[in-house]
Structure formats: C-alpha cells, structure tokens
Amino acid sequence: MEKGKGLARRWAVELHDASSSSASPAVPDPPGFTRSAPDADDAAGARQRKDSETAWKAQKAWEVAQAPFKNLMMMGFMMWMAGSTVHLFSIGITFSALWQPISALRSVGKVFEPFKDPRVDTIAPKLLFIALNLAAMGLGVWKLNTLGLLPTNPSDWVSSLAPAREVEYAGGGIPLI
C-alpha cells in the first residue's frame, strides 16, 4: 500500500471543504456577535478610548511629578536619624541627598518621555518635578551646613584670618572665672 492512500485516519479532519467555496454561514455566530459594518459607535468608542488614554497619561505624569516628595520626606528622616556629627554614615546620606536630585534633574526629559503626547500638557508636571528636586537638593545643602562642611566664615577662605570666636561656653556647676 502506498503511503497516505487507502486507510483513512480517524483523527484527521479536512478543514477545507471544496464543495462550499463561498463563505456560507454553516456554523451560527456565537451569542452577542453580529456581522455589521463599522458605524458611528466604533468612531465614538475610539474617540472615548483616546480621551481616556489622554486622561490616564496626564494622571500618570502628575504621579511621576509628585514622586520626589516621597523621596524628600524619606531623605529628611534619614538625615535626622544620622545626626549632626561628621561620620561616615552622615556623609553618605548627605552625598545621596545631593546626588539623587542632580541625577533626576539631568533626566527630566527621559522621565516624562512616555507621556509625550500633543493632547497631554506636561509643562506643569515637569515644573513640579524640578521644584521638588531643587527642594531636595536644598535639604542636602542644609545638611552640609549643619555638619559644618560648607565654607560659611571668612576664615574658611583666607588662611591668615583667625577662626570665628565661640559664642557659647559650657561648664560645670563651679564658675571657672
């Protein structure tokens, strides 16, 4: 016997029937499906989808713009926990508080790239993002000042000047003078 001829396989199904060349509806449509031409409902649905996508992009842009506020609160708490003495942990936290806003400000365009759409206004979210990152950078500069690492006295710049006088003195219960 020649291979492929003679015995018909029980599991083989011929999907193409040559007798019915036209697309006759031998199989009924499933419930809820109607064969109709696209009409105004499809155009309205597409417009509604575009409007909802625009609203979603605007909402997400505002969420991304407000994200530095969470980082600002976390960084402020970490700086408070680090204390005001100069040691490795406080310097690391301060460096992180300065570096994160700088790197975020350098990548403002990349952060808001997914929301680039003529119908979505990203100017206000970008301005908020920049303002919050500048506030975070100001928090880092304030921490540098509290650690005494900023040159704020004239004696820090000119070596021939004497350091600033101490204003407060601490002593025990017995007067020293």
PDB file of C-alpha atoms in Angstrom:
ATOM      1  CA  MET A   1       0.000   0.000   0.000  1.00  0.00           C
ATOM      2  CA  GLU A   2       1.158   3.396  -0.883  1.00  0.00           C
ATOM      3  CA  LYS A   3       1.781   5.739   1.963  1.00  0.00           C
ATOM      4  CA  GLY A   4      -1.012   8.246   2.510  1.00  0.00           C
ATOM      5  CA  LYS A   5      -3.602   6.346   0.460  1.00  0.00           C
ATOM      6  CA  GLY A   6      -6.012   3.650   1.403  1.00  0.00           C
ATOM      7  CA  LEU A   7      -6.605   3.768   5.114  1.00  0.00           C
ATOM      8  CA  ALA A   8      -8.229   6.921   6.367  1.00  0.00           C
ATOM      9  CA  ARG A   9      -7.157   8.116   9.734  1.00  0.00           C
ATOM     10  CA  ARG A  10      -9.935   8.530  12.223  1.00  0.00           C
ATOM     11  CA  TRP A  11      -8.415  11.611  13.814  1.00  0.00           C
ATOM     12  CA  ALA A  12      -7.725  13.518  10.594  1.00  0.00           C
ATOM     13  CA  VAL A  13     -10.111  16.333   9.793  1.00  0.00           C
ATOM     14  CA  GLU A  14     -10.328  18.081   6.464  1.00  0.00           C
ATOM     15  CA  LEU A  15     -10.767  21.773   7.255  1.00  0.00           C
ATOM     16  CA  HIS A  16     -11.256  22.906   3.705  1.00  0.00           C
ATOM     17  CA  ASP A  17     -14.370  21.663   2.017  1.00  0.00           C
ATOM     18  CA  ALA A  18     -14.144  22.076  -1.755  1.00  0.00           C
ATOM     19  CA  SER A  19     -17.918  21.762  -2.223  1.00  0.00           C
ATOM     20  CA  SER A  20     -18.700  25.024  -0.452  1.00  0.00           C
ATOM     21  CA  SER A  21     -16.398  27.648  -1.901  1.00  0.00           C
ATOM     22  CA  SER A  22     -18.446  30.595  -0.656  1.00  0.00           C
ATOM     23  CA  ALA A  23     -18.396  31.693   2.948  1.00  0.00           C
ATOM     24  CA  SER A  24     -21.790  30.305   3.878  1.00  0.00           C
ATOM     25  CA  PRO A  25     -22.750  30.541   7.491  1.00  0.00           C
ATOM     26  CA  ALA A  26     -22.982  26.804   8.148  1.00  0.00           C
ATOM     27  CA  VAL A  27     -21.880  27.483  11.689  1.00  0.00           C
ATOM     28  CA  PRO A  28     -24.014  30.043  13.501  1.00  0.00           C
ATOM     29  CA  ASP A  29     -22.408  33.130  15.020  1.00  0.00           C
ATOM     30  CA  PRO A  30     -21.725  32.988  18.742  1.00  0.00           C
ATOM     31  CA  PRO A  31     -24.130  34.802  21.076  1.00  0.00           C
ATOM     32  CA  GLY A  32     -23.501  38.547  21.148  1.00  0.00           C
ATOM     33  CA  PHE A  33     -21.691  38.636  17.787  1.00  0.00           C
ATOM     34  CA  THR A  34     -23.339  40.448  14.912  1.00  0.00           C
ATOM     35  CA  ARG A  35     -21.998  40.839  11.423  1.00  0.00           C
ATOM     36  CA  SER A  36     -22.405  44.510  10.736  1.00  0.00           C
ATOM     37  CA  ALA A  37     -20.378  47.229   9.119  1.00  0.00           C
ATOM     38  CA  PRO A  38     -18.440  49.635  11.331  1.00  0.00           C
ATOM     39  CA  ASP A  39     -20.597  52.593  12.201  1.00  0.00           C
ATOM     40  CA  ALA A  40     -20.553  55.714  14.334  1.00  0.00           C
ATOM     41  CA  ASP A  41     -20.406  53.673  17.533  1.00  0.00           C
ATOM     42  CA  ASP A  42     -16.915  52.455  16.632  1.00  0.00           C
ATOM     43  CA  ALA A  43     -15.738  56.003  15.955  1.00  0.00           C
ATOM     44  CA  ALA A  44     -17.221  57.200  19.245  1.00  0.00           C
ATOM     45  CA  GLY A  45     -15.612  54.273  21.061  1.00  0.00           C
ATOM     46  CA  ALA A  46     -12.238  55.054  19.502  1.00  0.00           C
ATOM     47  CA  ARG A  47     -12.588  58.712  20.478  1.00  0.00           C
ATOM     48  CA  GLN A  48     -13.539  57.704  24.012  1.00  0.00           C
ATOM     49  CA  ARG A  49     -10.537  55.370  24.234  1.00  0.00           C
ATOM     50  CA  LYS A  50      -8.227  58.172  23.077  1.00  0.00           C
ATOM     51  CA  ASP A  51      -9.739  60.560  25.633  1.00  0.00           C
ATOM     52  CA  SER A  52      -9.363  58.006  28.419  1.00  0.00           C
ATOM     53  CA  GLU A  53      -5.769  57.317  27.333  1.00  0.00           C
ATOM     54  CA  THR A  54      -5.046  61.055  27.396  1.00  0.00           C
ATOM     55  CA  ALA A  55      -6.544  61.362  30.887  1.00  0.00           C
ATOM     56  CA  TRP A  56      -4.527  58.348  32.040  1.00  0.00           C
ATOM     57  CA  LYS A  57      -1.287  59.819  30.679  1.00  0.00           C
ATOM     58  CA  ALA A  58      -1.974  63.151  32.375  1.00  0.00           C
ATOM     59  CA  GLN A  59      -2.709  61.428  35.679  1.00  0.00           C
ATOM     60  CA  LYS A  60       0.463  59.331  35.480  1.00  0.00           C
ATOM     61  CA  ALA A  61       2.522  62.414  34.593  1.00  0.00           C
ATOM     62  CA  TRP A  62       1.286  64.105  37.789  1.00  0.00           C
ATOM     63  CA  GLU A  63       2.073  60.974  39.809  1.00  0.00           C
ATOM     64  CA  VAL A  64       5.615  60.904  38.443  1.00  0.00           C
ATOM     65  CA  ALA A  65       5.976  64.630  39.160  1.00  0.00           C
ATOM     66  CA  GLN A  66       4.948  64.135  42.807  1.00  0.00           C
ATOM     67  CA  ALA A  67       7.261  61.154  43.379  1.00  0.00           C
ATOM     68  CA  PRO A  68      10.230  63.301  44.583  1.00  0.00           C
ATOM     69  CA  PHE A  69       8.084  64.474  47.520  1.00  0.00           C
ATOM     70  CA  LYS A  70       8.089  60.927  48.940  1.00  0.00           C
ATOM     71  CA  ASN A  71      11.840  60.764  48.469  1.00  0.00           C
ATOM     72  CA  LEU A  72      12.191  64.175  50.121  1.00  0.00           C
ATOM     73  CA  MET A  73      10.373  63.003  53.259  1.00  0.00           C
ATOM     74  CA  MET A  74      12.371  59.783  53.426  1.00  0.00           C
ATOM     75  CA  MET A  75      15.669  61.602  52.943  1.00  0.00           C
ATOM     76  CA  GLY A  76      14.765  64.182  55.605  1.00  0.00           C
ATOM     77  CA  PHE A  77      14.040  61.416  58.098  1.00  0.00           C
ATOM     78  CA  MET A  78      17.304  59.649  57.267  1.00  0.00           C
ATOM     79  CA  MET A  79      19.248  62.895  57.722  1.00  0.00           C
ATOM     80  CA  TRP A  80      17.578  63.472  61.069  1.00  0.00           C
ATOM     81  CA  MET A  81      18.491  59.930  62.153  1.00  0.00           C
ATOM     82  CA  ALA A  82      22.109  60.430  61.018  1.00  0.00           C
ATOM     83  CA  GLY A  83      22.593  63.276  63.482  1.00  0.00           C
ATOM     84  CA  SER A  84      24.756  66.370  63.194  1.00  0.00           C
ATOM     85  CA  THR A  85      28.188  64.883  63.752  1.00  0.00           C
ATOM     86  CA  VAL A  86      30.615  64.182  60.946  1.00  0.00           C
ATOM     87  CA  HIS A  87      30.985  60.466  60.421  1.00  0.00           C
ATOM     88  CA  LEU A  88      30.765  58.038  57.535  1.00  0.00           C
ATOM     89  CA  PHE A  89      27.003  57.416  57.679  1.00  0.00           C
ATOM     90  CA  SER A  90      26.031  61.104  57.788  1.00  0.00           C
ATOM     91  CA  ILE A  91      28.392  61.946  54.930  1.00  0.00           C
ATOM     92  CA  GLY A  92      26.982  59.058  52.857  1.00  0.00           C
ATOM     93  CA  ILE A  93      23.407  60.150  53.488  1.00  0.00           C
ATOM     94  CA  THR A  94      24.288  63.750  52.620  1.00  0.00           C
ATOM     95  CA  PHE A  95      26.037  62.681  49.407  1.00  0.00           C
ATOM     96  CA  SER A  96      22.976  60.628  48.481  1.00  0.00           C
ATOM     97  CA  ALA A  97      20.701  63.589  49.251  1.00  0.00           C
ATOM     98  CA  LEU A  98      22.718  65.715  46.838  1.00  0.00           C
ATOM     99  CA  TRP A  99      23.287  63.119  44.114  1.00  0.00           C
ATOM    100  CA  GLN A 100      19.717  61.838  43.681  1.00  0.00           C
ATOM    101  CA  PRO A 101      18.178  65.240  42.801  1.00  0.00           C
ATOM    102  CA  ILE A 102      21.070  66.083  40.478  1.00  0.00           C
ATOM    103  CA  SER A 103      20.656  62.827  38.553  1.00  0.00           C
ATOM    104  CA  ALA A 104      16.860  63.285  38.490  1.00  0.00           C
ATOM    105  CA  LEU A 105      17.211  66.822  37.115  1.00  0.00           C
ATOM    106  CA  ARG A 106      19.533  65.565  34.394  1.00  0.00           C
ATOM    107  CA  SER A 107      16.933  63.034  33.224  1.00  0.00           C
ATOM    108  CA  VAL A 108      13.728  65.106  33.252  1.00  0.00           C
ATOM    109  CA  GLY A 109      13.217  64.514  29.523  1.00  0.00           C
ATOM    110  CA  LYS A 110      13.596  60.742  29.852  1.00  0.00           C
ATOM    111  CA  VAL A 111      11.261  60.583  32.850  1.00  0.00           C
ATOM    112  CA  PHE A 112       8.420  62.319  31.001  1.00  0.00           C
ATOM    113  CA  GLU A 113       9.067  60.677  27.610  1.00  0.00           C
ATOM    114  CA  PRO A 114       6.261  58.066  27.972  1.00  0.00           C
ATOM    115  CA  PHE A 115       3.734  60.878  28.457  1.00  0.00           C
ATOM    116  CA  LYS A 116       4.749  62.811  25.349  1.00  0.00           C
ATOM    117  CA  ASP A 117       1.503  63.448  23.518  1.00  0.00           C
ATOM    118  CA  PRO A 118       0.155  66.600  21.842  1.00  0.00           C
ATOM    119  CA  ARG A 119      -3.029  66.306  23.912  1.00  0.00           C
ATOM    120  CA  VAL A 120      -1.186  65.963  27.264  1.00  0.00           C
ATOM    121  CA  ASP A 121       0.311  69.079  28.847  1.00  0.00           C
ATOM    122  CA  THR A 122       3.488  68.061  30.679  1.00  0.00           C
ATOM    123  CA  ILE A 123       4.838  71.547  31.434  1.00  0.00           C
ATOM    124  CA  ALA A 124       3.223  71.856  34.879  1.00  0.00           C
ATOM    125  CA  PRO A 125       4.228  68.321  35.998  1.00  0.00           C
ATOM    126  CA  LYS A 126       7.785  68.959  34.798  1.00  0.00           C
ATOM    127  CA  LEU A 127       7.940  72.225  36.744  1.00  0.00           C
ATOM    128  CA  LEU A 128       6.686  70.486  39.893  1.00  0.00           C
ATOM    129  CA  PHE A 129       9.216  67.687  39.390  1.00  0.00           C
ATOM    130  CA  ILE A 130      12.031  70.217  39.040  1.00  0.00           C
ATOM    131  CA  ALA A 131      10.861  72.251  42.065  1.00  0.00           C
ATOM    132  CA  LEU A 132      10.678  69.193  44.314  1.00  0.00           C
ATOM    133  CA  ASN A 133      14.116  68.034  43.226  1.00  0.00           C
ATOM    134  CA  LEU A 134      15.539  71.503  43.892  1.00  0.00           C
ATOM    135  CA  ALA A 135      13.963  71.382  47.375  1.00  0.00           C
ATOM    136  CA  ALA A 136      15.623  68.007  47.939  1.00  0.00           C
ATOM    137  CA  MET A 137      18.948  69.477  46.838  1.00  0.00           C
ATOM    138  CA  GLY A 138      18.396  72.380  49.248  1.00  0.00           C
ATOM    139  CA  LEU A 139      17.827  69.846  52.026  1.00  0.00           C
ATOM    140  CA  GLY A 140      21.189  68.273  51.192  1.00  0.00           C
ATOM    141  CA  VAL A 141      22.927  71.664  51.235  1.00  0.00           C
ATOM    142  CA  TRP A 142      21.281  72.428  54.599  1.00  0.00           C
ATOM    143  CA  LYS A 143      22.659  69.127  55.954  1.00  0.00           C
ATOM    144  CA  LEU A 144      26.126  70.067  54.704  1.00  0.00           C
ATOM    145  CA  ASN A 145      25.790  73.340  56.603  1.00  0.00           C
ATOM    146  CA  THR A 146      24.679  71.622  59.826  1.00  0.00           C
ATOM    147  CA  LEU A 147      27.643  69.263  59.564  1.00  0.00           C
ATOM    148  CA  GLY A 148      29.938  72.275  59.233  1.00  0.00           C
ATOM    149  CA  LEU A 149      31.196  71.206  55.809  1.00  0.00           C
ATOM    150  CA  LEU A 150      30.199  74.407  53.988  1.00  0.00           C
ATOM    151  CA  PRO A 151      32.673  77.279  53.977  1.00  0.00           C
ATOM    152  CA  THR A 152      30.489  80.000  55.509  1.00  0.00           C
ATOM    153  CA  ASN A 153      33.067  82.017  57.517  1.00  0.00           C
ATOM    154  CA  PRO A 154      35.698  84.326  56.035  1.00  0.00           C
ATOM    155  CA  SER A 155      38.368  82.273  57.841  1.00  0.00           C
ATOM    156  CA  ASP A 156      37.380  79.293  55.729  1.00  0.00           C
ATOM    157  CA  TRP A 157      38.593  81.124  52.621  1.00  0.00           C
ATOM    158  CA  VAL A 158      41.587  83.100  53.887  1.00  0.00           C
ATOM    159  CA  SER A 159      44.196  81.269  55.903  1.00  0.00           C
ATOM    160  CA  SER A 160      45.589  84.416  57.582  1.00  0.00           C
ATOM    161  CA  LEU A 161      42.304  85.172  59.374  1.00  0.00           C
ATOM    162  CA  ALA A 162      41.606  83.776  62.813  1.00  0.00           C
ATOM    163  CA  PRO A 163      38.673  81.379  63.161  1.00  0.00           C
ATOM    164  CA  ALA A 164      35.389  82.812  64.438  1.00  0.00           C
ATOM    165  CA  ARG A 165      35.014  83.186  68.218  1.00  0.00           C
ATOM    166  CA  GLU A 166      32.883  80.730  70.049  1.00  0.00           C
ATOM    167  CA  VAL A 167      29.689  82.335  71.302  1.00  0.00           C
ATOM    168  CA  GLU A 168      28.693  79.719  73.854  1.00  0.00           C
ATOM    169  CA  TYR A 169      30.659  78.120  76.640  1.00  0.00           C
ATOM    170  CA  ALA A 170      29.691  75.067  78.595  1.00  0.00           C
ATOM    171  CA  GLY A 171      30.901  74.464  82.112  1.00  0.00           C
ATOM    172  CA  GLY A 172      30.127  72.578  85.255  1.00  0.00           C
ATOM    173  CA  GLY A 173      28.439  73.819  88.383  1.00  0.00           C
ATOM    174  CA  ILE A 174      31.581  75.689  89.532  1.00  0.00           C
ATOM    175  CA  PRO A 175      32.383  79.010  87.846  1.00  0.00           C
ATOM    176  CA  LEU A 176      35.773  78.910  86.162  1.00  0.00           C
ATOM    177  CA  ILE A 177      36.385  82.651  86.168  1.00  0.00           C
TER     178      ILE A 177
END
